[in-house]
Tab-separated table of C-alpha atoms in Angstrom:
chain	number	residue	atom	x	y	z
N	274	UNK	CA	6.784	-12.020	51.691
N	275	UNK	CA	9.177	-14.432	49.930
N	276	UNK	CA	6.279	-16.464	49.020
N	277	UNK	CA	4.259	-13.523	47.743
N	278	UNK	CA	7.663	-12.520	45.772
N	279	UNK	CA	7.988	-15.673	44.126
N	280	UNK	CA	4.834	-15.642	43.123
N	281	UNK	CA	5.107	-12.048	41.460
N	282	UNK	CA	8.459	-13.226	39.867
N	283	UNK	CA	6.696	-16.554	38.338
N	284	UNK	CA	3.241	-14.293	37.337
N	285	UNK	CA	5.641	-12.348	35.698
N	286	UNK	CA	7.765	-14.777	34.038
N	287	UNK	CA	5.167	-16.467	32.384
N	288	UNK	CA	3.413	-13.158	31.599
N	289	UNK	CA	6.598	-12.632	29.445
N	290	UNK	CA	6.849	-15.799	27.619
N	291	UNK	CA	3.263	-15.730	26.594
N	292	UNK	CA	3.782	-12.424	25.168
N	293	UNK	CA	6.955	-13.408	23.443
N	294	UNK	CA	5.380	-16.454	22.426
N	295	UNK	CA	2.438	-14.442	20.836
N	296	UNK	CA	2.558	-14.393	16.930
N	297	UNK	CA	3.206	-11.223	15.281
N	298	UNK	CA	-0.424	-9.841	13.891
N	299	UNK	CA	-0.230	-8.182	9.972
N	300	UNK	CA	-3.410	-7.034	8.246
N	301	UNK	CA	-3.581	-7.256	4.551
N	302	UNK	CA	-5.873	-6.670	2.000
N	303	UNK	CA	-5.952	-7.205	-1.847
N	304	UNK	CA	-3.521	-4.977	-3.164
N	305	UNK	CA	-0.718	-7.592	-5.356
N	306	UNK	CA	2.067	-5.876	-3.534
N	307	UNK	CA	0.287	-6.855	0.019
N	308	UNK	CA	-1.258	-10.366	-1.921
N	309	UNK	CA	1.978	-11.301	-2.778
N	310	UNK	CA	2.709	-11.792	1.903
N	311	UNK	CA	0.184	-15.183	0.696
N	312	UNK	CA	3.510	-16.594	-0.993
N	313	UNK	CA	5.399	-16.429	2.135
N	314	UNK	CA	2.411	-17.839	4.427
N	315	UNK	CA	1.778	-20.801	2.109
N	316	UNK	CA	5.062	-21.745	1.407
N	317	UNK	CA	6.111	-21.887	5.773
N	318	UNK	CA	8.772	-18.830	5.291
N	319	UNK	CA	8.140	-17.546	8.541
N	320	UNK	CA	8.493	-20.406	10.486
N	321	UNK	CA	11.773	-21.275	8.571
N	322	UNK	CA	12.835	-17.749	9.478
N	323	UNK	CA	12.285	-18.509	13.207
N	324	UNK	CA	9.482	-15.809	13.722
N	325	UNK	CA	5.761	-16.521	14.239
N	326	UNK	CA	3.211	-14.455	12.251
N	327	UNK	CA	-0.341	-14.686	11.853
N	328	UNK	CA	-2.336	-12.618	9.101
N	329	UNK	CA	-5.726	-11.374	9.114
N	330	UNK	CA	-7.062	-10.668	5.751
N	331	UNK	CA	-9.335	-7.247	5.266
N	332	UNK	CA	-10.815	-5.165	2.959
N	333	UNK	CA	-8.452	-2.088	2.797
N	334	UNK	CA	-10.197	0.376	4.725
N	335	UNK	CA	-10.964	-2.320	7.483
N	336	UNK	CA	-7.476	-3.213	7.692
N	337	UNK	CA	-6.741	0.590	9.048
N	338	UNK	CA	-9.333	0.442	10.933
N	339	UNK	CA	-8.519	-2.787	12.653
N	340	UNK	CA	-4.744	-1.139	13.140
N	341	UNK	CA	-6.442	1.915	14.727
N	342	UNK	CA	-7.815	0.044	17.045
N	343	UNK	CA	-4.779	-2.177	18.252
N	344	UNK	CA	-6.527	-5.353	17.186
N	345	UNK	CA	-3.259	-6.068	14.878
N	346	UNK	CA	0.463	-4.784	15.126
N	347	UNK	CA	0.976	-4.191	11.422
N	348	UNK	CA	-0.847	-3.148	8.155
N	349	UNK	CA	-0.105	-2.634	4.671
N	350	UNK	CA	-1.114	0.229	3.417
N	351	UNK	CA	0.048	3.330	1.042
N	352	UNK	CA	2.345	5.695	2.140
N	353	UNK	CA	-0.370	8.116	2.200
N	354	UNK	CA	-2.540	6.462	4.228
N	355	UNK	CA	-0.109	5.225	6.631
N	356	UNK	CA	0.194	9.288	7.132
N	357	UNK	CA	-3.460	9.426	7.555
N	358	UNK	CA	-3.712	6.678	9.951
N	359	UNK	CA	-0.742	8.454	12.512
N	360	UNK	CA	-2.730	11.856	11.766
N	361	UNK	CA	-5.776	10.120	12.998
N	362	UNK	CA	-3.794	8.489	16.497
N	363	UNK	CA	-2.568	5.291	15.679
N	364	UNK	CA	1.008	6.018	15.353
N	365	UNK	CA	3.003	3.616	13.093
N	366	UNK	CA	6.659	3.451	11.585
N	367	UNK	CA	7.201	2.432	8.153
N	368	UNK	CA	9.741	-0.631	7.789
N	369	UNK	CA	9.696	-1.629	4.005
N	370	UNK	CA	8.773	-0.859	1.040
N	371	UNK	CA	6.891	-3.677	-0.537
N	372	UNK	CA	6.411	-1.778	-4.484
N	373	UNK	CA	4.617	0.909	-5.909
N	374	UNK	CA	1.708	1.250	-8.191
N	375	UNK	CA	3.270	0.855	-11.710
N	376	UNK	CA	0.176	1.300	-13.947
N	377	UNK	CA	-3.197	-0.073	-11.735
N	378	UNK	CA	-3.508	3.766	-10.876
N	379	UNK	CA	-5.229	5.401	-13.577
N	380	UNK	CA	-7.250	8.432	-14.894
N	381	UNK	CA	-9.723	6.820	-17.448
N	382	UNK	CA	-10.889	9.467	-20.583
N	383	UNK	CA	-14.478	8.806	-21.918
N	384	UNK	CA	-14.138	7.811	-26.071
N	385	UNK	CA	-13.099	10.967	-27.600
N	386	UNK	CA	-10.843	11.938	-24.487
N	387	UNK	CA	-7.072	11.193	-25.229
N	388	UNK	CA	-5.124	13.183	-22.863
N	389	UNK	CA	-5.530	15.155	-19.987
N	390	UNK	CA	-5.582	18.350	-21.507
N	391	UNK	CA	-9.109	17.196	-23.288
N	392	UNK	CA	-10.484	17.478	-19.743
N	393	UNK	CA	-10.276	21.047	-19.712
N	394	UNK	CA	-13.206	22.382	-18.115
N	395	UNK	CA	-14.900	18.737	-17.942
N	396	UNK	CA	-16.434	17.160	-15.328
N	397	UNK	CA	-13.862	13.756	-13.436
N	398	UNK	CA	-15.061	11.649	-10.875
N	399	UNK	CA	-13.057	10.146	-8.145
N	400	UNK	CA	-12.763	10.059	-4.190
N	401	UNK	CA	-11.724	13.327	-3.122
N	402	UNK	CA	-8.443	13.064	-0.881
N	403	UNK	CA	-7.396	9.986	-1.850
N	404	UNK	CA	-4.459	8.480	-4.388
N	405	UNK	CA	-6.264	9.196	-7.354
N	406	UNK	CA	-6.775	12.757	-6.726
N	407	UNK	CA	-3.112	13.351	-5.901
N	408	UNK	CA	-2.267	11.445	-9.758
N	409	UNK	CA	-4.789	13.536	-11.253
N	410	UNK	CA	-2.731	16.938	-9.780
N	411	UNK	CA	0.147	15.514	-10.719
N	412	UNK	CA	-0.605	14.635	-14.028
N	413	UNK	CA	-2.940	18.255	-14.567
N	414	UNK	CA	0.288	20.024	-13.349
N	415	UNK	CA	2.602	18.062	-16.022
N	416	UNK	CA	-0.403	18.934	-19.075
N	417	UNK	CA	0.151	22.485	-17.652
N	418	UNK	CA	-3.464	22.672	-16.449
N	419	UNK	CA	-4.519	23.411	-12.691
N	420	UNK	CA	-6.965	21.853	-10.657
N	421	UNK	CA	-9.586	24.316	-10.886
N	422	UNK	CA	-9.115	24.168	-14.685
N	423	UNK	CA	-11.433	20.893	-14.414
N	424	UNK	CA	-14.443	19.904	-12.109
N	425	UNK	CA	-13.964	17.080	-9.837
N	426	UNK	CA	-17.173	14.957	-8.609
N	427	UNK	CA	-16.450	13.328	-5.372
N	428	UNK	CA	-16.793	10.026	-6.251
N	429	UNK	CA	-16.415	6.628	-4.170
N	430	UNK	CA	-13.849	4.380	-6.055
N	431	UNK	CA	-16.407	1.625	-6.061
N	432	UNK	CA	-18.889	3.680	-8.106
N	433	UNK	CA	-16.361	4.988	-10.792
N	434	UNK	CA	-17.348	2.617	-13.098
N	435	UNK	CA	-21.022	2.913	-12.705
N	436	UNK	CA	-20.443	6.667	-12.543
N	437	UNK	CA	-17.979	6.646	-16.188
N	438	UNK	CA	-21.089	4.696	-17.790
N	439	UNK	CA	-24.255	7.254	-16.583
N	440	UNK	CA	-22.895	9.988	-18.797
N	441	UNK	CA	-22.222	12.723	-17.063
N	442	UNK	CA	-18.618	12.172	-16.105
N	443	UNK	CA	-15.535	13.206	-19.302
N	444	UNK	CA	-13.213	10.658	-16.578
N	445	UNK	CA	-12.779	9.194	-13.841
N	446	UNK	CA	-10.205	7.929	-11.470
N	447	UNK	CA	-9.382	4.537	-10.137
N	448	UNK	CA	-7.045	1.512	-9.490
N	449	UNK	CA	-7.478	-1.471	-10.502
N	450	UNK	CA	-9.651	-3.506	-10.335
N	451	UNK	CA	-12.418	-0.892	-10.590
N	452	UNK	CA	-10.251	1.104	-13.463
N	453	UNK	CA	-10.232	-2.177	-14.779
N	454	UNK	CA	-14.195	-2.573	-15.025
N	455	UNK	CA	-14.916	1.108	-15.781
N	456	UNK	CA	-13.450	0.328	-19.059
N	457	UNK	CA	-15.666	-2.791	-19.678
N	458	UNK	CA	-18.938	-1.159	-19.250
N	459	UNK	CA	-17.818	2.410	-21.688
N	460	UNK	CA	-16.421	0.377	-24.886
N	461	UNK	CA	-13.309	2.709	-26.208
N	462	UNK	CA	-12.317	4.599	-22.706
N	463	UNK	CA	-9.321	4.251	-21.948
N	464	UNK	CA	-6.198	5.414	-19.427
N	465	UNK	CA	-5.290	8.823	-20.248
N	466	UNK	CA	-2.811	9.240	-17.152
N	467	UNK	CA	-1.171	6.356	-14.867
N	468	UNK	CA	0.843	5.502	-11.829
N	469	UNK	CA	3.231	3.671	-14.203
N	470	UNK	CA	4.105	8.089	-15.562
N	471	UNK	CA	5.121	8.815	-12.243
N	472	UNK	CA	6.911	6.066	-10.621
N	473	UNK	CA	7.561	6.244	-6.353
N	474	UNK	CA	3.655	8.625	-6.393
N	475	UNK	CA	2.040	5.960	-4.383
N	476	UNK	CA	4.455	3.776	-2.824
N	477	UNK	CA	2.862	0.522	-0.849
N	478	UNK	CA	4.485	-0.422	2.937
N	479	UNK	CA	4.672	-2.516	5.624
N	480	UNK	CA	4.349	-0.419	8.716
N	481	UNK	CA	3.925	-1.685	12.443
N	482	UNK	CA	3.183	-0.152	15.897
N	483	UNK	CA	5.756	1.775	17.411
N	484	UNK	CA	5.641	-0.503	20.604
N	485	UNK	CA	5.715	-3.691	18.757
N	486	UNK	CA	8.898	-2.366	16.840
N	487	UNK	CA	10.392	-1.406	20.060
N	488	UNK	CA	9.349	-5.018	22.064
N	489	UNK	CA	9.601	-7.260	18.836
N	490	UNK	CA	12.406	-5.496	16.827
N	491	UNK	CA	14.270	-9.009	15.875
N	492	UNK	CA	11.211	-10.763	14.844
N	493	UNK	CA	10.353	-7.908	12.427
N	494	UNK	CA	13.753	-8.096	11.193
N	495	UNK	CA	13.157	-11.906	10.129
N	496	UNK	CA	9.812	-10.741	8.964
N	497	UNK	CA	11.737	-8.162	6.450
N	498	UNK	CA	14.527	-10.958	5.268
N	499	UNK	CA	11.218	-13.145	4.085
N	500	UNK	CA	10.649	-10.067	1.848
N	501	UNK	CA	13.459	-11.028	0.018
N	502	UNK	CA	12.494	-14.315	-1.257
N	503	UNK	CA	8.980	-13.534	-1.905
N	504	UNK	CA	10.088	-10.735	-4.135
N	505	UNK	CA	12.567	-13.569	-5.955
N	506	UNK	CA	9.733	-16.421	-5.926
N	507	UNK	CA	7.602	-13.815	-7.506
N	508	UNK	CA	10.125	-12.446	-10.602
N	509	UNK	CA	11.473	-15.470	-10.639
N	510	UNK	CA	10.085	-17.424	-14.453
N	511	UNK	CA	10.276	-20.537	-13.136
N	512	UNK	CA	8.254	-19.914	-10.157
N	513	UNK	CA	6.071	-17.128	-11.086
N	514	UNK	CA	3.060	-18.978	-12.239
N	515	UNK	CA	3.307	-20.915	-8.926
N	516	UNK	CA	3.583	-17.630	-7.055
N	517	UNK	CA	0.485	-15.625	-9.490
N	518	UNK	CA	-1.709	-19.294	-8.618
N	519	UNK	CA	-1.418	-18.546	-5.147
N	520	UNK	CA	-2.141	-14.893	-5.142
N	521	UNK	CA	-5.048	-15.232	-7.371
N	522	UNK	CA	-6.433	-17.931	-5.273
N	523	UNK	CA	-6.104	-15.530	-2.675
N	524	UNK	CA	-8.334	-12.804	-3.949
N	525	UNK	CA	-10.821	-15.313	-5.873
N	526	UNK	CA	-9.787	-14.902	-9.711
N	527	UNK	CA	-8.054	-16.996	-12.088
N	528	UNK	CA	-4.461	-17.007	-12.196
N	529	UNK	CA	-4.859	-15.609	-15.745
N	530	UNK	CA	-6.756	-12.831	-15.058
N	531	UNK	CA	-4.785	-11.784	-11.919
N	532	UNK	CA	-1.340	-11.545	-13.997
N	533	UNK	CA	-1.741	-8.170	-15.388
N	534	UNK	CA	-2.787	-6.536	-11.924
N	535	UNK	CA	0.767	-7.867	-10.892
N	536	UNK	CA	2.250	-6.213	-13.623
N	537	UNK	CA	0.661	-2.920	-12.572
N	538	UNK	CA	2.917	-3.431	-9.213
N	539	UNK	CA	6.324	-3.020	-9.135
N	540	UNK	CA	7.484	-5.397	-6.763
N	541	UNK	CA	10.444	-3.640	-5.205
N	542	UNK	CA	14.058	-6.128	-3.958
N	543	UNK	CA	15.181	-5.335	-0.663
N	544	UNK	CA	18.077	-3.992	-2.035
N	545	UNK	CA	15.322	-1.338	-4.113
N	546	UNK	CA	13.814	-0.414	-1.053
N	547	UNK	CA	17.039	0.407	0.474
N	548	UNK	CA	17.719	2.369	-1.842
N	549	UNK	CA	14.059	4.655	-1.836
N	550	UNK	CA	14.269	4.804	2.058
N	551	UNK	CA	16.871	7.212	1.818
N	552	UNK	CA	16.064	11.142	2.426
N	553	UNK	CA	15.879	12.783	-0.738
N	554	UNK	CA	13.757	15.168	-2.720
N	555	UNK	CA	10.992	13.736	-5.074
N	556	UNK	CA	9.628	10.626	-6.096
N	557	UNK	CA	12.828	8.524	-6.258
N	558	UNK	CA	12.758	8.585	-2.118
N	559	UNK	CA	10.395	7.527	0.575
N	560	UNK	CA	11.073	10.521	2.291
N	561	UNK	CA	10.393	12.917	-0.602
N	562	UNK	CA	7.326	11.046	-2.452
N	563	UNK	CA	5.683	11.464	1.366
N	564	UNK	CA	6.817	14.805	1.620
N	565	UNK	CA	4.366	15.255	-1.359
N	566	UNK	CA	1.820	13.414	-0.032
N	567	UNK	CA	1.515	15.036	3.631
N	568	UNK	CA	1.783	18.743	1.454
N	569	UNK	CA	-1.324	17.304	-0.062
N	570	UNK	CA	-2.732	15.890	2.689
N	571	UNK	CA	-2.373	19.239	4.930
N	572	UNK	CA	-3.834	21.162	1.676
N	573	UNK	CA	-6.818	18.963	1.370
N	574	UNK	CA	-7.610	19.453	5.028
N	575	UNK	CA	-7.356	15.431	5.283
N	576	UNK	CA	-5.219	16.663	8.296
N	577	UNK	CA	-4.448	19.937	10.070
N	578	UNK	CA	-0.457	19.294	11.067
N	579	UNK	CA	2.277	17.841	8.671
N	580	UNK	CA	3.460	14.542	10.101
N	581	UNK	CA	6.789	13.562	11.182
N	582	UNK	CA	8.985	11.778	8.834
N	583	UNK	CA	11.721	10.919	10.696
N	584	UNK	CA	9.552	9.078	12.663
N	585	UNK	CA	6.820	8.125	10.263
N	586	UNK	CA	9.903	5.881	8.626
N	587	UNK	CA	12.440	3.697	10.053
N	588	UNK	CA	14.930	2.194	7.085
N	589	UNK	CA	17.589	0.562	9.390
N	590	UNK	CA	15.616	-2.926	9.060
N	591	UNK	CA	16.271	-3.469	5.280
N	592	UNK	CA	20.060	-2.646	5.982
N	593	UNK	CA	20.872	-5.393	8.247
């Protein structure tokens, strides 16, 4: 029995130290907020901080899938989606706030559109449920129009450009870089409502497993101090162009033409996100901006049941 005992103990043991030993898995996909993670890989952060962390790389939706599945502990993702992706099982607990769109959101008007009251009783394409729906609501609701004041085409974001160019379509809506090519192929269309007119509407996290949180809580701790010097690498003059080389060598563009999608992200301190992940009202807060969201959410029938804030977010990480 002692034998068998010791055995268990050492099976055990080592069972322990190979999970501890395990690197920390984070998907991420090619959102700058989420790009700018490539900084911190290239330049050995993690392994000065003491914490081991491997990253896959993913198209967005795959990442979420991929985190669905358990195949990874974290994702970046919206705050929106990271609603979605609890609604849908895969329960997860926001830790930081990376940024939010600033501008790579946008509702693009056909020449001869110039606001969102022009779309009055027009026809706008874009993915039904998603980010760019919720901008176009809140940007209808600030032109004093409603929803069914215009007709929206359900749309996949991928196709928006295409879609803007066959005719039918007054606007569509995108983020970059699809807004970005939409405008290429109709000469004179242009953004007619953006992220960057309602700051904190889609704001872009870091969220992980509830059971990796709970097992691995001081290695995501050191994973949200990195944070801070990525965010200072990237702002920083000096070291910016090093920083926008390796992000656009990331996502297979020239450093040149990857610049302005970084200025279309507002890359948020970790002092900033402090600040947002405190309950409040509106789109100043974590809390409030995905208060809107799950409304929406529940209203769209993306899910039946609001979620759970209190445990959807957990901002005691960026206060230590």
């Amino acid at each position: 029995m002692a034998v068998l005992a010791a055995g268990f103990c050492f099976t055990l043991s080592f069972t322990m130290a190979a999970e501890a030993a395990a690197p920390l898995k984070i998907g991420y996909s090619d959102w700058p907020g989420w790009v700018a993670w490539q900084v911190a890989i290239e330049k050995g952060w993690f392994k000065e901080a003491g914490v081991d962390v491997k990253f896959d790389w993913f198209d967005y939706s795959a990442s979420m899938n991929a985190f669905s599945a358990g195949k990874i502990d974290a994702v970046t993702v919206t705050n929106g989606d990271a609603l979605v992706t609890a609604a849908g099982g895969a329960k997860n607990v926001m830790i930081i706030v990376t940024d939010y769109s600033n501008g790579n959101d946008m509702i693009v008007g056909k020449p001869g559109i110039k606001s969102l009251k022009d779309l009055k009783g027009k026809k706008i394409g874009l993915e039904l449920g998603l980010v760019e729906h919720l901008l176009l609501l809140n940007g209808l609701q600030k032109a004093g129009l409603k929803e069914s004041d215009v007709t929206l085409v359900n749309t996949p974001t991928n196709e928006t450009p295409q879609a803007l160019a066959s005719g039918d379509l007054a606007a569509i809506g995108a983020w970059q870089p699809n807004s970005g090519e939409a405008m290429k192929r109709v000469p004179g269309a242009k953004p007619i409502y953006t992220s960057a007119d309602e700051p904190g509407l889609i704001y872009d996290v870091l969220t992980v497993s509830p059971a990796s949180l709970s097992s691995r809580r001081a290695d995501w701790e050191k994973v949200v101090k990195v944070w801070a010097k990525v965010v200072d690498y990237i702002n920083d003059p000096k070291t910016q162009p090093d920083a926008v080389k390796i992000m656009a060598a990331r996502v297979g563009i020239k450093p040149e033409a990857y610049l302005p999608l970084l200025k279309g992200t507002r890359l948020l301190t970790l002092d900033e996100g402090k600040a947002i992940m405190v309950k409040a009202d509106g789109f100043k807060s974590l809390y409030g901006s995905s208060k809107i969201v799950d409304d929406f959410n529940v209203k769209n029938a993306i899910y039946k049941k609001p979620q759970d804030l209190n445990k959807a977010i957990d901002p005691t990480l960026v206060s230590k």
